[in-house]
PDB file of N, CA and C in Angstrom:
ATOM      1  N   UNK R   1      30.690 -33.360  27.392  1.00  0.00           N
ATOM      2  CA  UNK R   1      29.511 -33.509  27.293  1.00  0.00           C
ATOM      3  C   UNK R   1      28.811 -32.204  28.154  1.00  0.00           C
ATOM      4  N   UNK R   2      27.918 -31.220  27.774  1.00  0.00           N
ATOM      5  CA  UNK R   2      27.223 -30.322  28.329  1.00  0.00           C
ATOM      6  C   UNK R   2      25.925 -30.436  28.884  1.00  0.00           C
ATOM      7  N   UNK R   3      25.430 -30.094  30.171  1.00  0.00           N
ATOM      8  CA  UNK R   3      24.353 -30.228  30.800  1.00  0.00           C
ATOM      9  C   UNK R   3      23.724 -28.907  30.878  1.00  0.00           C
ATOM     10  N   UNK R   4      22.538 -28.738  30.002  1.00  0.00           N
ATOM     11  CA  UNK R   4      22.008 -27.070  30.339  1.00  0.00           C
ATOM     12  C   UNK R   4      20.478 -27.218  31.180  1.00  0.00           C
ATOM     13  N   UNK R   5      20.991 -26.833  32.127  1.00  0.00           N
ATOM     14  CA  UNK R   5      19.678 -26.528  33.289  1.00  0.00           C
ATOM     15  C   UNK R   5      19.612 -24.880  33.180  1.00  0.00           C
ATOM     16  N   UNK R   6      18.233 -24.616  34.242  1.00  0.00           N
ATOM     17  CA  UNK R   6      17.755 -23.407  34.376  1.00  0.00           C
ATOM     18  C   UNK R   6      16.986 -23.144  34.820  1.00  0.00           C
ATOM     19  N   UNK R   7      16.362 -22.124  34.967  1.00  0.00           N
ATOM     20  CA  UNK R   7      14.812 -21.563  35.422  1.00  0.00           C
ATOM     21  C   UNK R   7      13.901 -21.051  34.162  1.00  0.00           C
ATOM     22  N   UNK R   8      12.799 -21.407  34.306  1.00  0.00           N
ATOM     23  CA  UNK R   8      12.004 -21.076  32.979  1.00  0.00           C
ATOM     24  C   UNK R   8      10.578 -20.427  33.991  1.00  0.00           C
ATOM     25  N   UNK R   9       9.923 -19.339  33.438  1.00  0.00           N
ATOM     26  CA  UNK R   9       8.645 -19.387  33.720  1.00  0.00           C
ATOM     27  C   UNK R   9       7.827 -19.511  32.647  1.00  0.00           C
ATOM     28  N   UNK R  10       6.830 -20.170  32.789  1.00  0.00           N
ATOM     29  CA  UNK R  10       5.258 -20.532  31.910  1.00  0.00           C
ATOM     30  C   UNK R  10       4.331 -19.550  32.437  1.00  0.00           C
ATOM     31  N   UNK R  11       3.325 -19.247  31.408  1.00  0.00           N
ATOM     32  CA  UNK R  11       2.086 -18.651  31.638  1.00  0.00           C
ATOM     33  C   UNK R  11       0.778 -19.246  31.016  1.00  0.00           C
ATOM     34  N   UNK R  12       0.008 -18.691  31.584  1.00  0.00           N
ATOM     35  CA  UNK R  12      -1.452 -19.048  31.025  1.00  0.00           C
ATOM     36  C   UNK R  12      -2.370 -17.870  30.801  1.00  0.00           C
ATOM     37  N   UNK R  13      -2.821 -17.168  29.682  1.00  0.00           N
ATOM     38  CA  UNK R  13      -4.272 -16.118  29.943  1.00  0.00           C
ATOM     39  C   UNK R  13      -4.886 -16.985  29.942  1.00  0.00           C
ATOM     40  N   UNK R  14      -5.681 -16.443  31.103  1.00  0.00           N
ATOM     41  CA  UNK R  14      -7.225 -16.751  31.634  1.00  0.00           C
ATOM     42  C   UNK R  14      -8.130 -15.921  31.131  1.00  0.00           C
ATOM     43  N   UNK R  15      -8.513 -15.150  30.894  1.00  0.00           N
ATOM     44  CA  UNK R  15      -9.315 -13.879  30.614  1.00  0.00           C
ATOM     45  C   UNK R  15      -8.645 -12.437  30.456  1.00  0.00           C
ATOM     46  N   UNK R  16      -9.424 -11.711  29.104  1.00  0.00           N
ATOM     47  CA  UNK R  16      -8.995 -10.183  29.489  1.00  0.00           C
ATOM     48  C   UNK R  16     -10.324  -9.373  29.317  1.00  0.00           C
ATOM     49  N   UNK R  17     -10.185  -8.303  30.321  1.00  0.00           N
ATOM     50  CA  UNK R  17     -11.290  -7.878  31.120  1.00  0.00           C
ATOM     51  C   UNK R  17     -10.886  -6.456  30.568  1.00  0.00           C
ATOM     52  N   UNK R  18     -12.451  -5.723  30.775  1.00  0.00           N
ATOM     53  CA  UNK R  18     -11.868  -4.083  30.687  1.00  0.00           C
ATOM     54  C   UNK R  18     -12.456  -3.976  31.919  1.00  0.00           C
ATOM     55  N   UNK R  19     -11.841  -2.999  32.903  1.00  0.00           N
ATOM     56  CA  UNK R  19     -12.550  -2.295  33.967  1.00  0.00           C
ATOM     57  C   UNK R  19     -11.249  -1.047  34.638  1.00  0.00           C
ATOM     58  N   UNK R  20     -11.728  -0.061  35.345  1.00  0.00           N
ATOM     59  CA  UNK R  20     -11.058   0.630  35.442  1.00  0.00           C
ATOM     60  C   UNK R  20      -9.794   0.243  36.438  1.00  0.00           C
ATOM     61  N   UNK R  21      -8.294   0.840  36.194  1.00  0.00           N
ATOM     62  CA  UNK R  21      -7.132   0.571  36.773  1.00  0.00           C
ATOM     63  C   UNK R  21      -7.117   1.342  37.792  1.00  0.00           C
ATOM     64  N   UNK R  22      -6.956   0.551  39.522  1.00  0.00           N
ATOM     65  CA  UNK R  22      -6.424   1.097  40.469  1.00  0.00           C
ATOM     66  C   UNK R  22      -4.823   2.151  40.403  1.00  0.00           C
ATOM     67  N   UNK R  23      -4.229   1.782  39.150  1.00  0.00           N
ATOM     68  CA  UNK R  23      -3.391   2.692  39.099  1.00  0.00           C
ATOM     69  C   UNK R  23      -3.241   3.725  38.314  1.00  0.00           C
ATOM     70  N   UNK R  24      -3.934   3.491  37.010  1.00  0.00           N
ATOM     71  CA  UNK R  24      -3.913   4.833  36.024  1.00  0.00           C
ATOM     72  C   UNK R  24      -5.202   5.574  35.927  1.00  0.00           C
ATOM     73  N   UNK R  25      -6.039   4.699  36.667  1.00  0.00           N
ATOM     74  CA  UNK R  25      -7.488   5.790  36.657  1.00  0.00           C
ATOM     75  C   UNK R  25      -8.329   5.657  35.632  1.00  0.00           C
ATOM     76  N   UNK R  26      -7.712   4.845  34.594  1.00  0.00           N
ATOM     77  CA  UNK R  26      -8.500   4.743  33.372  1.00  0.00           C
ATOM     78  C   UNK R  26      -9.272   3.383  32.992  1.00  0.00           C
ATOM     79  N   UNK R  27     -10.098   3.384  32.180  1.00  0.00           N
ATOM     80  CA  UNK R  27     -11.085   2.183  32.061  1.00  0.00           C
ATOM     81  C   UNK R  27     -10.070   1.487  31.049  1.00  0.00           C
ATOM     82  N   UNK R  28      -9.358   0.433  31.047  1.00  0.00           N
ATOM     83  CA  UNK R  28      -8.595  -0.280  30.148  1.00  0.00           C
ATOM     84  C   UNK R  28      -8.869  -1.700  30.165  1.00  0.00           C
ATOM     85  N   UNK R  29      -8.430  -2.128  29.526  1.00  0.00           N
ATOM     86  CA  UNK R  29      -8.325  -4.283  29.195  1.00  0.00           C
ATOM     87  C   UNK R  29      -7.417  -4.132  30.017  1.00  0.00           C
ATOM     88  N   UNK R  30      -7.500  -5.638  30.795  1.00  0.00           N
ATOM     89  CA  UNK R  30      -6.806  -6.229  31.852  1.00  0.00           C
ATOM     90  C   UNK R  30      -6.607  -7.612  31.520  1.00  0.00           C
ATOM     91  N   UNK R  31      -5.279  -8.086  31.870  1.00  0.00           N
ATOM     92  CA  UNK R  31      -4.935  -9.023  31.482  1.00  0.00           C
ATOM     93  C   UNK R  31      -5.052  -9.987  32.415  1.00  0.00           C
ATOM     94  N   UNK R  32      -5.667 -11.209  32.767  1.00  0.00           N
ATOM     95  CA  UNK R  32      -5.764 -12.299  33.954  1.00  0.00           C
ATOM     96  C   UNK R  32      -4.969 -13.276  34.096  1.00  0.00           C
ATOM     97  N   UNK R  33      -3.986 -13.557  34.092  1.00  0.00           N
ATOM     98  CA  UNK R  33      -3.300 -14.612  34.042  1.00  0.00           C
ATOM     99  C   UNK R  33      -2.481 -15.592  35.117  1.00  0.00           C
ATOM    100  N   UNK R  34      -1.901 -16.791  34.719  1.00  0.00           N
ATOM    101  CA  UNK R  34      -1.121 -17.374  35.872  1.00  0.00           C
ATOM    102  C   UNK R  34       0.058 -17.731  35.534  1.00  0.00           C
ATOM    103  N   UNK R  35       0.972 -17.921  36.492  1.00  0.00           N
ATOM    104  CA  UNK R  35       2.442 -17.935  35.698  1.00  0.00           C
ATOM    105  C   UNK R  35       3.302 -18.741  37.056  1.00  0.00           C
ATOM    106  N   UNK R  36       4.029 -19.534  36.438  1.00  0.00           N
ATOM    107  CA  UNK R  36       4.678 -20.829  37.392  1.00  0.00           C
ATOM    108  C   UNK R  36       6.338 -20.614  36.950  1.00  0.00           C
ATOM    109  N   UNK R  37       6.986 -21.022  37.725  1.00  0.00           N
ATOM    110  CA  UNK R  37       8.320 -20.889  37.869  1.00  0.00           C
ATOM    111  C   UNK R  37       8.682 -22.169  37.970  1.00  0.00           C
ATOM    112  N   UNK R  38       9.490 -22.874  36.811  1.00  0.00           N
ATOM    113  CA  UNK R  38      10.136 -24.643  36.913  1.00  0.00           C
ATOM    114  C   UNK R  38      11.171 -24.867  36.700  1.00  0.00           C
ATOM    115  N   UNK R  39      12.183 -25.638  37.547  1.00  0.00           N
ATOM    116  CA  UNK R  39      13.403 -25.729  37.333  1.00  0.00           C
ATOM    117  C   UNK R  39      13.586 -26.760  35.664  1.00  0.00           C
ATOM    118  N   UNK R  40      14.316 -26.564  34.863  1.00  0.00           N
ATOM    119  CA  UNK R  40      14.313 -27.015  33.411  1.00  0.00           C
ATOM    120  C   UNK R  40      15.481 -27.956  33.439  1.00  0.00           C
ATOM    121  N   UNK R  41      15.664 -28.551  32.232  1.00  0.00           N
ATOM    122  CA  UNK R  41      16.729 -29.100  32.224  1.00  0.00           C
ATOM    123  C   UNK R  41      16.511 -29.613  30.480  1.00  0.00           C
ATOM    124  N   UNK R  42      17.560 -28.856  29.963  1.00  0.00           N
ATOM    125  CA  UNK R  42      18.066 -29.298  28.485  1.00  0.00           C
ATOM    126  C   UNK R  42      16.307 -28.264  27.564  1.00  0.00           C
ATOM    127  N   UNK R  43      16.152 -27.845  28.375  1.00  0.00           N
ATOM    128  CA  UNK R  43      14.909 -26.774  27.926  1.00  0.00           C
ATOM    129  C   UNK R  43      13.396 -27.046  28.101  1.00  0.00           C
ATOM    130  N   UNK R  44      13.611 -28.343  28.937  1.00  0.00           N
ATOM    131  CA  UNK R  44      11.965 -28.816  29.298  1.00  0.00           C
ATOM    132  C   UNK R  44      11.832 -28.091  30.732  1.00  0.00           C
ATOM    133  N   UNK R  45      10.983 -27.795  31.262  1.00  0.00           N
ATOM    134  CA  UNK R  45      10.004 -27.596  32.473  1.00  0.00           C
ATOM    135  C   UNK R  45      10.179 -29.022  33.392  1.00  0.00           C
ATOM    136  N   UNK R  46      11.092 -29.273  34.180  1.00  0.00           N
ATOM    137  CA  UNK R  46      11.062 -30.675  34.824  1.00  0.00           C
ATOM    138  C   UNK R  46      10.169 -30.685  36.698  1.00  0.00           C
ATOM    139  N   UNK R  47      10.444 -29.866  37.227  1.00  0.00           N
ATOM    140  CA  UNK R  47      10.298 -29.909  38.544  1.00  0.00           C
ATOM    141  C   UNK R  47       9.683 -27.867  39.054  1.00  0.00           C
ATOM    142  N   UNK R  48       8.215 -28.177  39.385  1.00  0.00           N
ATOM    143  CA  UNK R  48       7.905 -26.936  39.764  1.00  0.00           C
ATOM    144  C   UNK R  48       8.485 -26.451  41.092  1.00  0.00           C
ATOM    145  N   UNK R  49       8.422 -24.782  40.889  1.00  0.00           N
ATOM    146  CA  UNK R  49       9.164 -24.142  42.062  1.00  0.00           C
ATOM    147  C   UNK R  49       8.263 -22.988  42.310  1.00  0.00           C
ATOM    148  N   UNK R  50       8.085 -23.161  43.733  1.00  0.00           N
ATOM    149  CA  UNK R  50       7.126 -22.324  44.588  1.00  0.00           C
ATOM    150  C   UNK R  50       5.756 -22.689  43.880  1.00  0.00           C
ATOM    151  N   UNK R  51       4.703 -21.554  44.249  1.00  0.00           N
ATOM    152  CA  UNK R  51       3.308 -21.731  43.658  1.00  0.00           C
ATOM    153  C   UNK R  51       3.091 -21.004  42.742  1.00  0.00           C
ATOM    154  N   UNK R  52       1.699 -21.389  41.861  1.00  0.00           N
ATOM    155  CA  UNK R  52       1.311 -20.974  41.051  1.00  0.00           C
ATOM    156  C   UNK R  52       0.835 -19.493  41.232  1.00  0.00           C
ATOM    157  N   UNK R  53       1.334 -18.346  40.368  1.00  0.00           N
ATOM    158  CA  UNK R  53       0.658 -17.174  40.921  1.00  0.00           C
ATOM    159  C   UNK R  53      -0.243 -16.539  39.713  1.00  0.00           C
ATOM    160  N   UNK R  54      -0.924 -16.286  40.569  1.00  0.00           N
ATOM    161  CA  UNK R  54      -2.290 -15.392  39.656  1.00  0.00           C
ATOM    162  C   UNK R  54      -2.166 -13.816  39.544  1.00  0.00           C
ATOM    163  N   UNK R  55      -2.136 -13.060  38.457  1.00  0.00           N
ATOM    164  CA  UNK R  55      -1.758 -11.986  38.397  1.00  0.00           C
ATOM    165  C   UNK R  55      -2.754 -10.961  37.250  1.00  0.00           C
ATOM    166  N   UNK R  56      -2.958  -9.795  37.605  1.00  0.00           N
ATOM    167  CA  UNK R  56      -3.643  -8.962  36.596  1.00  0.00           C
ATOM    168  C   UNK R  56      -2.778  -7.828  36.397  1.00  0.00           C
ATOM    169  N   UNK R  57      -3.109  -7.734  34.553  1.00  0.00           N
ATOM    170  CA  UNK R  57      -1.963  -6.403  34.257  1.00  0.00           C
ATOM    171  C   UNK R  57      -2.730  -5.577  33.502  1.00  0.00           C
ATOM    172  N   UNK R  58      -2.489  -4.490  33.690  1.00  0.00           N
ATOM    173  CA  UNK R  58      -3.293  -3.385  32.583  1.00  0.00           C
ATOM    174  C   UNK R  58      -2.558  -3.230  31.522  1.00  0.00           C
ATOM    175  N   UNK R  59      -3.146  -3.053  30.496  1.00  0.00           N
ATOM    176  CA  UNK R  59      -2.794  -3.051  29.313  1.00  0.00           C
ATOM    177  C   UNK R  59      -2.188  -1.812  29.049  1.00  0.00           C
ATOM    178  N   UNK R  60      -3.012  -0.499  29.522  1.00  0.00           N
ATOM    179  CA  UNK R  60      -2.681   0.781  29.197  1.00  0.00           C
ATOM    180  C   UNK R  60      -1.586   1.432  30.387  1.00  0.00           C
ATOM    181  N   UNK R  61      -1.329   1.288  31.697  1.00  0.00           N
ATOM    182  CA  UNK R  61      -0.071   1.559  32.140  1.00  0.00           C
ATOM    183  C   UNK R  61       0.984   0.342  32.231  1.00  0.00           C
ATOM    184  N   UNK R  62       0.692  -0.753  32.436  1.00  0.00           N
ATOM    185  CA  UNK R  62       1.377  -2.144  32.477  1.00  0.00           C
ATOM    186  C   UNK R  62       1.342  -2.531  33.618  1.00  0.00           C
ATOM    187  N   UNK R  63       0.692  -1.843  34.575  1.00  0.00           N
ATOM    188  CA  UNK R  63       0.841  -2.141  36.180  1.00  0.00           C
ATOM    189  C   UNK R  63       0.454  -3.431  36.639  1.00  0.00           C
ATOM    190  N   UNK R  64       1.390  -4.357  37.368  1.00  0.00           N
ATOM    191  CA  UNK R  64       1.194  -5.467  37.361  1.00  0.00           C
ATOM    192  C   UNK R  64      -0.148  -5.979  39.128  1.00  0.00           C
ATOM    193  N   UNK R  65      -0.454  -6.624  39.196  1.00  0.00           N
ATOM    194  CA  UNK R  65      -1.262  -6.769  40.538  1.00  0.00           C
ATOM    195  C   UNK R  65      -1.148  -8.034  41.226  1.00  0.00           C
ATOM    196  N   UNK R  66      -1.164  -8.661  42.119  1.00  0.00           N
ATOM    197  CA  UNK R  66      -1.284 -10.061  42.298  1.00  0.00           C
ATOM    198  C   UNK R  66      -2.502 -10.250  42.696  1.00  0.00           C
ATOM    199  N   UNK R  67      -3.123 -11.447  42.643  1.00  0.00           N
ATOM    200  CA  UNK R  67      -4.452 -11.508  43.114  1.00  0.00           C
ATOM    201  C   UNK R  67      -4.248 -13.105  43.635  1.00  0.00           C
ATOM    202  N   UNK R  68      -5.545 -13.297  44.456  1.00  0.00           N
ATOM    203  CA  UNK R  68      -5.170 -14.680  45.105  1.00  0.00           C
ATOM    204  C   UNK R  68      -6.033 -15.452  44.057  1.00  0.00           C
ATOM    205  N   UNK R  69      -6.044 -16.978  44.379  1.00  0.00           N
ATOM    206  CA  UNK R  69      -6.872 -17.790  43.691  1.00  0.00           C
ATOM    207  C   UNK R  69      -8.345 -17.315  43.351  1.00  0.00           C
ATOM    208  N   UNK R  70      -8.986 -17.368  44.521  1.00  0.00           N
ATOM    209  CA  UNK R  70     -10.694 -17.136  44.459  1.00  0.00           C
ATOM    210  C   UNK R  70     -10.671 -15.896  43.824  1.00  0.00           C
ATOM    211  N   UNK R  71      -9.954 -14.548  44.357  1.00  0.00           N
ATOM    212  CA  UNK R  71      -9.911 -13.665  43.208  1.00  0.00           C
ATOM    213  C   UNK R  71      -9.853 -13.814  41.590  1.00  0.00           C
ATOM    214  N   UNK R  72      -9.037 -14.454  41.560  1.00  0.00           N
ATOM    215  CA  UNK R  72      -9.031 -14.722  39.842  1.00  0.00           C
ATOM    216  C   UNK R  72     -10.009 -15.620  39.447  1.00  0.00           C
ATOM    217  N   UNK R  73     -10.642 -16.430  40.303  1.00  0.00           N
ATOM    218  CA  UNK R  73     -11.589 -17.503  39.681  1.00  0.00           C
ATOM    219  C   UNK R  73     -13.176 -16.540  39.636  1.00  0.00           C
ATOM    220  N   UNK R  74     -13.297 -15.693  40.699  1.00  0.00           N
ATOM    221  CA  UNK R  74     -14.400 -14.722  40.675  1.00  0.00           C
ATOM    222  C   UNK R  74     -14.662 -13.691  39.219  1.00  0.00           C
ATOM    223  N   UNK R  75     -13.390 -13.028  39.247  1.00  0.00           N
ATOM    224  CA  UNK R  75     -12.981 -12.497  37.855  1.00  0.00           C
ATOM    225  C   UNK R  75     -13.065 -12.827  36.557  1.00  0.00           C
ATOM    226  N   UNK R  76     -12.668 -14.379  36.570  1.00  0.00           N
ATOM    227  CA  UNK R  76     -12.710 -14.899  35.330  1.00  0.00           C
ATOM    228  C   UNK R  76     -14.189 -15.511  35.231  1.00  0.00           C
ATOM    229  N   UNK R  77     -14.893 -16.330  35.904  1.00  0.00           N
ATOM    230  CA  UNK R  77     -16.326 -16.119  36.192  1.00  0.00           C
ATOM    231  C   UNK R  77     -16.856 -15.234  35.663  1.00  0.00           C
ATOM    232  N   UNK R  78     -16.924 -14.124  35.955  1.00  0.00           N
ATOM    233  CA  UNK R  78     -17.877 -12.655  35.780  1.00  0.00           C
ATOM    234  C   UNK R  78     -18.541 -12.838  37.019  1.00  0.00           C
ATOM    235  N   UNK R  79     -18.360 -13.422  38.150  1.00  0.00           N
ATOM    236  CA  UNK R  79     -19.227 -12.950  39.199  1.00  0.00           C
ATOM    237  C   UNK R  79     -19.612 -11.454  39.874  1.00  0.00           C
ATOM    238  N   UNK R  80     -18.246 -10.982  40.025  1.00  0.00           N
ATOM    239  CA  UNK R  80     -18.578  -9.246  40.616  1.00  0.00           C
ATOM    240  C   UNK R  80     -18.735  -8.257  38.931  1.00  0.00           C
ATOM    241  N   UNK R  81     -19.440  -7.269  39.489  1.00  0.00           N
ATOM    242  CA  UNK R  81     -19.208  -6.017  38.731  1.00  0.00           C
ATOM    243  C   UNK R  81     -18.738  -4.911  39.429  1.00  0.00           C
ATOM    244  N   UNK R  82     -18.145  -4.124  38.217  1.00  0.00           N
ATOM    245  CA  UNK R  82     -17.583  -2.958  38.738  1.00  0.00           C
ATOM    246  C   UNK R  82     -15.774  -3.114  38.486  1.00  0.00           C
ATOM    247  N   UNK R  83     -15.248  -2.588  39.599  1.00  0.00           N
ATOM    248  CA  UNK R  83     -14.139  -2.839  39.292  1.00  0.00           C
ATOM    249  C   UNK R  83     -13.599  -4.083  40.407  1.00  0.00           C
ATOM    250  N   UNK R  84     -13.210  -5.444  39.702  1.00  0.00           N
ATOM    251  CA  UNK R  84     -12.944  -6.132  40.956  1.00  0.00           C
ATOM    252  C   UNK R  84     -11.866  -6.515  41.367  1.00  0.00           C
ATOM    253  N   UNK R  85     -11.278  -5.813  40.789  1.00  0.00           N
ATOM    254  CA  UNK R  85      -9.509  -5.775  41.905  1.00  0.00           C
ATOM    255  C   UNK R  85      -9.540  -4.759  43.042  1.00  0.00           C
ATOM    256  N   UNK R  86     -10.179  -3.770  42.669  1.00  0.00           N
ATOM    257  CA  UNK R  86     -10.106  -2.341  43.989  1.00  0.00           C
ATOM    258  C   UNK R  86     -11.334  -2.746  45.074  1.00  0.00           C
ATOM    259  N   UNK R  87     -11.950  -3.765  44.772  1.00  0.00           N
ATOM    260  CA  UNK R  87     -12.629  -4.196  46.039  1.00  0.00           C
ATOM    261  C   UNK R  87     -11.947  -5.104  46.911  1.00  0.00           C
ATOM    262  N   UNK R  88     -10.358  -5.092  46.567  1.00  0.00           N
ATOM    263  CA  UNK R  88      -9.890  -6.164  47.546  1.00  0.00           C
ATOM    264  C   UNK R  88      -9.327  -5.521  48.850  1.00  0.00           C
TER     265      UNK R  88
END
């Protein structure tokens, strides 16, 4: 009998917004998403490993930047105007 186990990453897209990228300097769409890492057994995520990560990814150049939970919530809720990630 074989037991199949491993590590699996799950993600959820929170929003897609357009603003100036801090890496390439172009106005481009950015994906704001969360990512979790799980221990999986028989391809089912069972035990979460670590914390939930919040990320921003530029669609133009592919650069990723980590965000805090508060920054991600502010960006998704639309509270700041301009370049929300560069204000860090």
